[in-house]
Short mmCIF file of C-alpha atoms and ligand atoms in Angstrom, two decimals:
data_model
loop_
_atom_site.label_atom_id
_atom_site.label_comp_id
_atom_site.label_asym_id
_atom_site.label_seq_id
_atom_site.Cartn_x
_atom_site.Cartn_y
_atom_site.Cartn_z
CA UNK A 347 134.78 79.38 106.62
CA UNK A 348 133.02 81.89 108.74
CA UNK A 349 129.03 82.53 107.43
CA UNK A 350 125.82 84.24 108.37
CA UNK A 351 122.55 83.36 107.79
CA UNK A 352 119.54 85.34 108.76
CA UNK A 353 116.12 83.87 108.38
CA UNK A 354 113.37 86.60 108.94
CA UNK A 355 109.60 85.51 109.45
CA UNK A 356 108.04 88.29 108.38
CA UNK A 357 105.35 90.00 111.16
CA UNK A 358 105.79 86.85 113.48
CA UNK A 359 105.16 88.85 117.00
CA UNK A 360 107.24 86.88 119.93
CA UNK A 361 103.92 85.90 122.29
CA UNK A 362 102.79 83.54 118.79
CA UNK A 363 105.95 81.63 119.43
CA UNK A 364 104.30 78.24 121.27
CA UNK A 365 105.32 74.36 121.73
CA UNK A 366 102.00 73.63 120.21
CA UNK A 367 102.40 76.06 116.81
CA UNK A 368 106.04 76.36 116.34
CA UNK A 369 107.75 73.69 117.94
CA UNK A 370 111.02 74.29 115.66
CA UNK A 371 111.32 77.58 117.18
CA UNK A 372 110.68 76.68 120.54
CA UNK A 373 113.52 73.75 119.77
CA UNK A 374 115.95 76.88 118.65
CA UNK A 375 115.07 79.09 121.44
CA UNK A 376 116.72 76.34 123.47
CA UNK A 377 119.79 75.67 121.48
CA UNK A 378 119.95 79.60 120.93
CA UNK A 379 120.77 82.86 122.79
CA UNK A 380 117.22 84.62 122.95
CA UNK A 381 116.37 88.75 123.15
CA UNK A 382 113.97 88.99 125.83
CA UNK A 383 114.14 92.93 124.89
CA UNK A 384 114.48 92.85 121.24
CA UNK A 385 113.44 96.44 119.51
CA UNK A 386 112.46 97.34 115.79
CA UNK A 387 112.28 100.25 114.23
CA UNK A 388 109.55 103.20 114.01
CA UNK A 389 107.26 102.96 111.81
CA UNK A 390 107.48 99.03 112.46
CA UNK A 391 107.15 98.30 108.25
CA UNK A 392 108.90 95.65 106.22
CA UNK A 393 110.55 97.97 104.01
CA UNK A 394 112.05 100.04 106.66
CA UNK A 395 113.16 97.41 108.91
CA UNK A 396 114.96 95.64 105.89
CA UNK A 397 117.13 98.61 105.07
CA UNK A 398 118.03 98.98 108.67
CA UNK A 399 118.91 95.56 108.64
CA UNK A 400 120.92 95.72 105.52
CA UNK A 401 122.58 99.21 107.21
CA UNK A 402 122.66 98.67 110.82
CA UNK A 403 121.48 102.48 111.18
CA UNK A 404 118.28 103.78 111.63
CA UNK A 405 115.70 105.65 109.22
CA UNK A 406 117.77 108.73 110.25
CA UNK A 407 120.85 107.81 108.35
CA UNK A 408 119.24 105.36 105.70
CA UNK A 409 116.67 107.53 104.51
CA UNK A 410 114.14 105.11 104.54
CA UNK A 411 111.40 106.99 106.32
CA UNK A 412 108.55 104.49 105.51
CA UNK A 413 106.70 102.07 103.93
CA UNK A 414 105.21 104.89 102.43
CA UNK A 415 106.53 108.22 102.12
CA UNK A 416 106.63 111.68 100.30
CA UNK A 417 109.50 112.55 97.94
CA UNK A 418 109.80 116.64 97.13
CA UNK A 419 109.13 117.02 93.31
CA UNK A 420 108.69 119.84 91.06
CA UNK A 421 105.62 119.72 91.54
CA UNK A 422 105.82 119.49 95.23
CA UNK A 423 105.39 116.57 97.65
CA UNK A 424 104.29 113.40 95.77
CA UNK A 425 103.20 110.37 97.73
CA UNK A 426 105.21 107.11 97.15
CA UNK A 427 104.88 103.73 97.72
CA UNK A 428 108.24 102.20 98.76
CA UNK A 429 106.94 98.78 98.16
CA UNK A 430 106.69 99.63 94.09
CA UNK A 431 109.80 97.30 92.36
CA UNK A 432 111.42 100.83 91.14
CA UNK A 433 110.98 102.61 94.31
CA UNK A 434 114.79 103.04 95.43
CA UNK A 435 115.76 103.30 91.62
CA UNK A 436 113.29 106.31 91.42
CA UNK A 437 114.54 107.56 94.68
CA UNK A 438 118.07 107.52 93.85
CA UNK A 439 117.22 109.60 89.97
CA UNK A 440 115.32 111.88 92.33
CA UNK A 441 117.71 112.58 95.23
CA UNK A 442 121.16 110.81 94.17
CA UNK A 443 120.87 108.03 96.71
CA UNK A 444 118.89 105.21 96.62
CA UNK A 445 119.69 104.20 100.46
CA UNK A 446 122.04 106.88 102.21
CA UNK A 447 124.82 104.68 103.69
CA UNK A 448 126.46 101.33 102.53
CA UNK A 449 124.00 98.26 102.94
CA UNK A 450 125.83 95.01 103.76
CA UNK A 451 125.57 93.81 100.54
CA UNK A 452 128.36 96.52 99.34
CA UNK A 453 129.91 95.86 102.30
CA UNK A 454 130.78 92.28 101.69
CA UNK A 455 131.01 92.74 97.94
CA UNK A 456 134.79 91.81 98.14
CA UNK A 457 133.99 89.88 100.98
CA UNK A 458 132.42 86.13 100.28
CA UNK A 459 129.12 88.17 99.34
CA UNK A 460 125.44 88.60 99.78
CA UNK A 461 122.90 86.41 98.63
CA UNK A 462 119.01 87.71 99.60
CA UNK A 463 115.91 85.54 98.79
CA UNK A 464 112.66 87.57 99.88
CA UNK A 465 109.06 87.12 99.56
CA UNK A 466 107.58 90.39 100.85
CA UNK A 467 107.00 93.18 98.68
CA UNK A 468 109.61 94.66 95.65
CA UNK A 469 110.43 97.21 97.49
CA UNK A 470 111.02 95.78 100.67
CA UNK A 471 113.45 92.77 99.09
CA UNK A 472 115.67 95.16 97.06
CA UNK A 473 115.84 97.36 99.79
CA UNK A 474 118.72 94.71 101.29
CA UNK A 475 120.65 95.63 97.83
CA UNK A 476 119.30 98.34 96.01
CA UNK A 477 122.59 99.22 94.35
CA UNK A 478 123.44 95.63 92.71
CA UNK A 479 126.27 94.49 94.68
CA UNK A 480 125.02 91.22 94.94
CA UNK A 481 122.53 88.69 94.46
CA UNK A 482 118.83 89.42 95.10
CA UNK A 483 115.76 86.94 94.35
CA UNK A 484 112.37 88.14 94.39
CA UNK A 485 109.15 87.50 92.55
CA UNK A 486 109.31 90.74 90.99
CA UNK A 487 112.34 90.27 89.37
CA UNK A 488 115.60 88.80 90.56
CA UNK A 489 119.28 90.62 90.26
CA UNK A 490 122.82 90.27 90.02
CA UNK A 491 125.86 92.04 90.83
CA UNK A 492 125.55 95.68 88.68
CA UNK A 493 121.91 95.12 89.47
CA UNK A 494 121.79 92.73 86.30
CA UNK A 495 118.51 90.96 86.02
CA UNK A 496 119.19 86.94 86.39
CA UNK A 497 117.90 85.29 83.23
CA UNK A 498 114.36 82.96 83.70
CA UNK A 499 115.80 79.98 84.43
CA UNK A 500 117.46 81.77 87.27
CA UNK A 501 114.96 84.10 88.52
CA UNK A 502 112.79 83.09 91.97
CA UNK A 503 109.26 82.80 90.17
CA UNK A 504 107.51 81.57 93.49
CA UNK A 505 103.78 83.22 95.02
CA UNK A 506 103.06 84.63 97.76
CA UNK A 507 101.72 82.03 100.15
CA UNK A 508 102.89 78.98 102.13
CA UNK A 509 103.70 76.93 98.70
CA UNK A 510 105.94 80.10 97.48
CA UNK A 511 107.68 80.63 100.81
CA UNK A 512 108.16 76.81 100.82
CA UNK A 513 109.76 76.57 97.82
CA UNK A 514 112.15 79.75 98.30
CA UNK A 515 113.61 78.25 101.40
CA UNK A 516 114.58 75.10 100.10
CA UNK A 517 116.21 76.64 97.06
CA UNK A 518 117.46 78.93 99.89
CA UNK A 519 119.36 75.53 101.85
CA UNK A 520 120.02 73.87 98.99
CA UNK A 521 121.45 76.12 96.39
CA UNK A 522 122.56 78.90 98.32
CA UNK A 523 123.67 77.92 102.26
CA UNK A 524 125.15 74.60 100.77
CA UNK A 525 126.48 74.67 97.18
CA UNK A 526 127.07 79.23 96.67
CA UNK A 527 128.11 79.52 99.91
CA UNK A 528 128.33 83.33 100.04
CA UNK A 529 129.50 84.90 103.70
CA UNK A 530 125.90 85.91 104.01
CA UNK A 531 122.06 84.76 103.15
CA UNK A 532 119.33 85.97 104.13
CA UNK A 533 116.17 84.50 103.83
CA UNK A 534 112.59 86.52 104.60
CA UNK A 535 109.24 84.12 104.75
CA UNK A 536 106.53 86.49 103.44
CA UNK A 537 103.42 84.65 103.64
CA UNK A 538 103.38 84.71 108.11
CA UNK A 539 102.93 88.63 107.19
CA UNK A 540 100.54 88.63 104.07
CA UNK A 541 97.51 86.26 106.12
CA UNK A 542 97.45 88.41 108.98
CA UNK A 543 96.50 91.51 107.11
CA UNK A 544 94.17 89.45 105.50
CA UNK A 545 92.92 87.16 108.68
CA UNK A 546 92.25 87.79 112.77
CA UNK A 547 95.25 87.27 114.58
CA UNK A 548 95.28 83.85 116.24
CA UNK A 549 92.59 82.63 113.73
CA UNK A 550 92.92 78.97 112.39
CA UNK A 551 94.13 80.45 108.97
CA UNK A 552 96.87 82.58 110.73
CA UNK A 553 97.70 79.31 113.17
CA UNK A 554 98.17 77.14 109.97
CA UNK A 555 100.82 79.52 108.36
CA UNK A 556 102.46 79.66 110.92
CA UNK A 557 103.42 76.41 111.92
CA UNK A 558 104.30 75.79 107.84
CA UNK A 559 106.93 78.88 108.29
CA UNK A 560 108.27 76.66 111.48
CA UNK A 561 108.88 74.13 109.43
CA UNK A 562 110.68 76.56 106.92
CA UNK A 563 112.73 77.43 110.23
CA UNK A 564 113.62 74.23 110.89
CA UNK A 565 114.99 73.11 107.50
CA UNK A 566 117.38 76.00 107.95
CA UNK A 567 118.17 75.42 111.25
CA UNK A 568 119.24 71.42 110.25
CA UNK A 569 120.94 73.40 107.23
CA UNK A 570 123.28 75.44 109.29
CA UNK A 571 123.89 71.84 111.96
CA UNK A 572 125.13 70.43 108.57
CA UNK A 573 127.41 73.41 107.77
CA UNK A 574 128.61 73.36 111.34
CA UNK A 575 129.47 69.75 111.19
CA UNK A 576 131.44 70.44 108.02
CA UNK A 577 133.47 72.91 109.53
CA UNK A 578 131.76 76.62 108.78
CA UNK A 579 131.43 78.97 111.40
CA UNK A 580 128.15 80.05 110.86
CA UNK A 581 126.49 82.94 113.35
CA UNK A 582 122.60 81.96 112.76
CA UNK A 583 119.75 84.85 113.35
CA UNK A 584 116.39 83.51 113.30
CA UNK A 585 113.50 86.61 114.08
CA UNK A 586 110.96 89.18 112.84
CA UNK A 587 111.02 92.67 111.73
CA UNK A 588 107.71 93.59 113.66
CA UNK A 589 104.23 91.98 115.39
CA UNK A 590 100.95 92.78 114.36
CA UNK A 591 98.16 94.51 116.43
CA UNK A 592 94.47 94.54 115.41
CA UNK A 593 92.86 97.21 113.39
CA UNK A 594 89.97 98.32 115.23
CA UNK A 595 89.24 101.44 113.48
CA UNK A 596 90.55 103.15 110.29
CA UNK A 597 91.48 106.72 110.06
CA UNK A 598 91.16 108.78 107.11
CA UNK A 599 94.24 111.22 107.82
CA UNK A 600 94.74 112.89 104.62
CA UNK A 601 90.85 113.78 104.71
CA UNK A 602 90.72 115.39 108.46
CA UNK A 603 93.73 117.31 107.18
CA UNK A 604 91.69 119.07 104.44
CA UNK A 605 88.47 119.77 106.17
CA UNK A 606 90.22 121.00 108.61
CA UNK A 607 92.18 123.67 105.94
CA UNK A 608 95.94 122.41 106.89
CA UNK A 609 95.77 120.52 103.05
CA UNK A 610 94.36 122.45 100.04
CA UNK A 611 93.04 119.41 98.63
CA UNK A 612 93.34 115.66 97.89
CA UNK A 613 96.07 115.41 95.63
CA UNK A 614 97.84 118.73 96.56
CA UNK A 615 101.64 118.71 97.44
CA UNK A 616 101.48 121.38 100.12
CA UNK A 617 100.80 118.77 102.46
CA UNK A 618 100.94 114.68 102.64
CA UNK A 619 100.37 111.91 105.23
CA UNK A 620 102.33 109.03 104.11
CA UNK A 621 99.79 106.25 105.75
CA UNK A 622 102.41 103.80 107.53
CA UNK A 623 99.34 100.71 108.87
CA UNK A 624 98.97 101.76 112.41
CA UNK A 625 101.47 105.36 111.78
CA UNK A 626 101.52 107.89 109.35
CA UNK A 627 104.07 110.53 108.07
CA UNK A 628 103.29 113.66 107.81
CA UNK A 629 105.26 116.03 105.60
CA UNK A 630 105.21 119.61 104.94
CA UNK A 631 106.37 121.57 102.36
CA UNK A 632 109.07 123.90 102.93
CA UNK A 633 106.87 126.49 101.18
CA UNK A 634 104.30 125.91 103.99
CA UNK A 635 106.73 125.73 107.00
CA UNK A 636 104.37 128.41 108.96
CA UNK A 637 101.64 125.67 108.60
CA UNK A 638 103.86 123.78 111.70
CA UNK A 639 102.00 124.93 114.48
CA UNK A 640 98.57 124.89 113.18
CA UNK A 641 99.45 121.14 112.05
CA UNK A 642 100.92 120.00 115.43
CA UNK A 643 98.18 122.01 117.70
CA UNK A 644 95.48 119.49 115.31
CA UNK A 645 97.16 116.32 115.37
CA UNK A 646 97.90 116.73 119.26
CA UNK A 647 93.80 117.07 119.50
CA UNK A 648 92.61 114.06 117.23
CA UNK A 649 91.09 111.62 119.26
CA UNK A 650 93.22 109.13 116.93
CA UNK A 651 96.60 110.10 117.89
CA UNK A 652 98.61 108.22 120.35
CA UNK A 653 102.08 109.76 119.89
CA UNK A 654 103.13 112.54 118.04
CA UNK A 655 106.78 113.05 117.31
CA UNK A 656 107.35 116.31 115.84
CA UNK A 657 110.77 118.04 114.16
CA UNK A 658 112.77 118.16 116.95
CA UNK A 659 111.52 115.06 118.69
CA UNK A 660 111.85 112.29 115.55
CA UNK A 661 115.35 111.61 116.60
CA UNK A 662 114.39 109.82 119.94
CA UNK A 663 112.42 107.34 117.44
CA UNK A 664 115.30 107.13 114.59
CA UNK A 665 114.10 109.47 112.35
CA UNK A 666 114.94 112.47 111.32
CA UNK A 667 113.41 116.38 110.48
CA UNK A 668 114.86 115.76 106.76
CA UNK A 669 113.35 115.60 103.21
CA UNK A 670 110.34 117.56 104.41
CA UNK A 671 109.50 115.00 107.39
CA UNK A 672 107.46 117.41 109.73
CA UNK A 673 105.80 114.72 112.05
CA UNK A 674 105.18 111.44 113.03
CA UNK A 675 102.51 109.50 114.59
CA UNK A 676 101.59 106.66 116.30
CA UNK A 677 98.10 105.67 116.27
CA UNK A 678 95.71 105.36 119.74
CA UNK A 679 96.67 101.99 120.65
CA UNK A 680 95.32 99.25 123.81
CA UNK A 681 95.72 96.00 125.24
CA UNK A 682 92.39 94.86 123.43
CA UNK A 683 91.75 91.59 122.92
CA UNK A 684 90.49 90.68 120.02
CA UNK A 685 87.86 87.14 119.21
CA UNK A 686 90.75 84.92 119.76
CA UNK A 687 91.84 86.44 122.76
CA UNK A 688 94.90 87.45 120.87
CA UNK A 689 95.53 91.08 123.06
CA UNK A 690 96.58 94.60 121.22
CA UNK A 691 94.61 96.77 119.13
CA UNK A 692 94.98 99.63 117.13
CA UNK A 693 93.51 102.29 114.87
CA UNK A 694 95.12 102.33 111.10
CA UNK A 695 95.58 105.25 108.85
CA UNK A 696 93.61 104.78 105.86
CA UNK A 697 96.28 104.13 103.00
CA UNK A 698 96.22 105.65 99.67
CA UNK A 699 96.35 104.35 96.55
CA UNK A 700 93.12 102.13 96.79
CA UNK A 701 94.88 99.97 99.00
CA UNK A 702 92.45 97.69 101.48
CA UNK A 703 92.26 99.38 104.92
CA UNK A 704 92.22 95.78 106.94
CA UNK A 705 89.59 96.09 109.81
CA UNK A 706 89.54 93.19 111.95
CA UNK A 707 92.70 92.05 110.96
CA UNK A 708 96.22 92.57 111.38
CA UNK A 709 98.36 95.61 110.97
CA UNK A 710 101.56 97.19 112.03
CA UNK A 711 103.47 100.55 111.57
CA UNK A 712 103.33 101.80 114.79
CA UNK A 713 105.02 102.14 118.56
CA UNK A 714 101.74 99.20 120.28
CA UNK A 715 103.45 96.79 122.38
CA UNK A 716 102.81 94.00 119.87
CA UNK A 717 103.77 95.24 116.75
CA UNK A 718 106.97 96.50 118.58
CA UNK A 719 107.76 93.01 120.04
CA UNK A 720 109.31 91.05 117.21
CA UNK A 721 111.57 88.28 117.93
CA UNK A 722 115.22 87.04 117.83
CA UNK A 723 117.73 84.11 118.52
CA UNK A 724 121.06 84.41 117.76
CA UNK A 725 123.60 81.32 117.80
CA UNK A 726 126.98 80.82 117.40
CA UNK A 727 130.47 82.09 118.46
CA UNK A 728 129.92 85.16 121.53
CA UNK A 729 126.49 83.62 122.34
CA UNK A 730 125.25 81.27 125.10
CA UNK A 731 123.40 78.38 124.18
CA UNK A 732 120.35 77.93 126.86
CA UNK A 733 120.23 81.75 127.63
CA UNK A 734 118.27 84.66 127.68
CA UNK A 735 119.70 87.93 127.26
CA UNK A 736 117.65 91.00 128.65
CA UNK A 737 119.52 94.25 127.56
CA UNK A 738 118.04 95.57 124.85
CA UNK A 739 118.72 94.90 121.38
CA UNK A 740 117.99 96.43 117.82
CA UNK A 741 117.45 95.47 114.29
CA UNK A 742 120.69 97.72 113.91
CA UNK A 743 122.51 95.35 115.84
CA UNK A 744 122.81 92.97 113.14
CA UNK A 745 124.55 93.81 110.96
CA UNK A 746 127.75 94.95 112.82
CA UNK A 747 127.05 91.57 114.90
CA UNK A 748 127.57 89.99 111.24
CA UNK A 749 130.26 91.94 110.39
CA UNK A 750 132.50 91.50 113.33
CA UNK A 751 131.50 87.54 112.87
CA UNK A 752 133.00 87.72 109.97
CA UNK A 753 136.50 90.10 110.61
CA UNK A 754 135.36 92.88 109.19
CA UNK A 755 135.37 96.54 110.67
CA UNK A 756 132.18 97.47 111.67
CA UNK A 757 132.57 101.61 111.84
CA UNK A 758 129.46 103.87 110.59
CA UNK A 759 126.72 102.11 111.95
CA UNK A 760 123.79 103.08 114.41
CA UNK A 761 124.42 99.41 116.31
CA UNK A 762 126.50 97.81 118.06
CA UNK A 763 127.89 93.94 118.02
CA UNK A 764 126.06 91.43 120.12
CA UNK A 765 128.89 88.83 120.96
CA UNK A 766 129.78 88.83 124.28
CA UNK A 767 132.89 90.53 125.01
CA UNK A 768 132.75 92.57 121.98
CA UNK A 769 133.53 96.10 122.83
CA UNK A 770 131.65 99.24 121.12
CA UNK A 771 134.00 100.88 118.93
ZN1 ZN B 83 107.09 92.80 107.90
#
């Protein structure tokens, strides 16, 4: 039986991968084919990188623009946290679509299926299904096909720490990769993310999580040996969405923006920056479309801004000029080190909604080297075992890699297959 299994660990940036901390993943990159050049997505958030995972296509087509991100209203823009449980079920009352193109979920539907266990936020879990066409399990709430929710006894009632992610997996190896066998899992370790926003990067605290998520890794990894042994033919991802950089400074976007007149006020819907960690959104009104200029003459000036993309640039990062997406930003980033010699800083956008801004610890969202170097090892049939490959690769590339794995057409995507000797089509 052909399978895929992707294990995610969530923010784990590819210069924290060590003998000494993660030995099972230093064991894999051996056994593996490793991306030397392996690219997320822009901004570099959970919930966006899952639905271009889920897609293979980029914010552009998907329509998830951010972590966080402005939806047009009534009663104009209205800020939105895509993390919320109902986010895409909102999205898709609001606009008609929840994500914009099939997720792999639907795709496999008829297909051996999808099975998802996540520990990162509501919105970032469903995002992988958001339209029920399989199984997902979340702390939040857990759903079947027709986006059913799975009775208590069923349900994934784990926390968010190493305990929670520890329990997830092995449900994850023993009830899904070896008695459901669907044609694919995913499984996304939360808790590797969730202590470096709360910790320095390379701290004892952050050290300690991670070498429990290698030891997640590796009961997967001796999982899918056993599956092999039996006779599957199992194509086995093992990487992260994003890194982390540390937040040196924290930017208050949305107030600059009204003391300097481009925003009537805090909670108006003439303007909005959608804080994205170390990016932010900003959108614009149609109403207010002759605001452009003014907008892009002050962002270019901050002292803040590292990269602006603006209309008719946000295709070159995967994003588009649609549902009122005027610019977006990169934060001022540097090599930095920080107390533990861990290198790359940043400055953060302050984020709404009485969230905590995280100085001195980790964040991610934006185009820094670190939080743009996530990992990934790939084996299985079309890759070398022992090997580095140094083309670039993207999240996107996943999911037709898993769909020509499993002799399925692959059309409609932003990616491409990564087996050798695969041809683009
Ligand atoms: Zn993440």
């Amino acid at each position: 039986m052909r399978r895929a299994v992707v294990v995610t660990v969530d923010g784990l940036r590819s210069d924290m991968i060590s003998s000494e901390v993660t030995p099972n993943l230093c064991a894999l990159a051996r056994e593996a084919e490793r991306f030397d050049n392996y690219r997320t997505v822009f901004p570099s958030c959970t919930r966006v990188v899952s639905a271009s995972l889920a897609t293979g296509c980029f914010p552009a087509r998907h329509g998830l623009q951010g972590n966080s991100v402005a939806l047009l209203e009534d009663r104009g823009l209205v800020l939105h946290d895509a993390g919320h449980p109902d986010f895409l079920q909102y999205k898709r009352r609001l606009t008609g679509r929840s994500l914009a193109v099939p997720t792999l979920a639907e795709r496999l539907r008829d297909h051996g299926g999808a099975i998802t266990l996540s520990n990162v936020s509501p919105g970032a879990a469903y995002a992988h299904d958001p339209d029920g066409h399989g199984y997902v399990y979340h702390r939040a709430g857990s759903f079947g096909p027709g986006r059913v929710r799975l009775r208590a006894e069923e349900h994934l009632d784990v926390t968010l720490d190493v305990a929670g992610d520890r329990r997830m997996t092995e449900r994850f190896v023993g009830e899904v990769l070896e008695q459901r066998r669907p044609a694919l899992a995913v499984l996304w370790l939360g808790e590797t993310d969730h202590i470096q926003h709360e910790v320095a990067l390379g701290s004892p605290e952050h050290r300690v999580v991670l070498g429990a998520a290698d030891a997640h890794v590796g009961l997967v990894v001796d999982a899918v040996s056993r599956l092999r042994a039996s006779g599957d033919d199992v194509i086995l991802f093992v990487g992260s969405d994003h890194g982390h950089q540390t937040v040196e400074g924290v930017v208050d976007v949305e107030d600059e923006l009204v003391s300097a007149g481009l925003k009537l006020g805090p909670a108006s819907g003439d303007v909005v920056a959608a804080s994205n960690g170390t990016a932010v959104l900003i959108y614009v009104h149609p109403d207010h479309a002759a605001r452009l200029p003014d907008l892009r003459a002050f962002l270019e000036d901050r002292p803040w801004m590292g990269q602006i993309f603006g209309p008719d640039e946000l295709a070159a990062v995967g994003q588009a000029g649609e549902a009122c997406l005027a610019f977006a930003v990169s934060m001022r980033a540097s090599d930095a080190a920080n107390a533990f010699g861990v290198p790359g800083s940043s400055l953060a956008a302050k984020p709404a909604l009485g969230k905590p801004d995280r100085l001195g610890c980790g964040q991610h969202g934006g185009l820094g080297k670190y939080e743009q170097s996530p990992f990934m090892m790939v084996s299985g049939p079309g890759f070398e075992a022992h090997s580095v490959r140094n083309e670039p690769a993207f999240v996107v590339d996943i999911a037709p890699t898993i769909l020509a794995h499993l002799g399925l057409a692959w059309s409609n995507v932003d990616g491409r297959p990564l087996q050798a000797g695969l041809k683009r089509r």
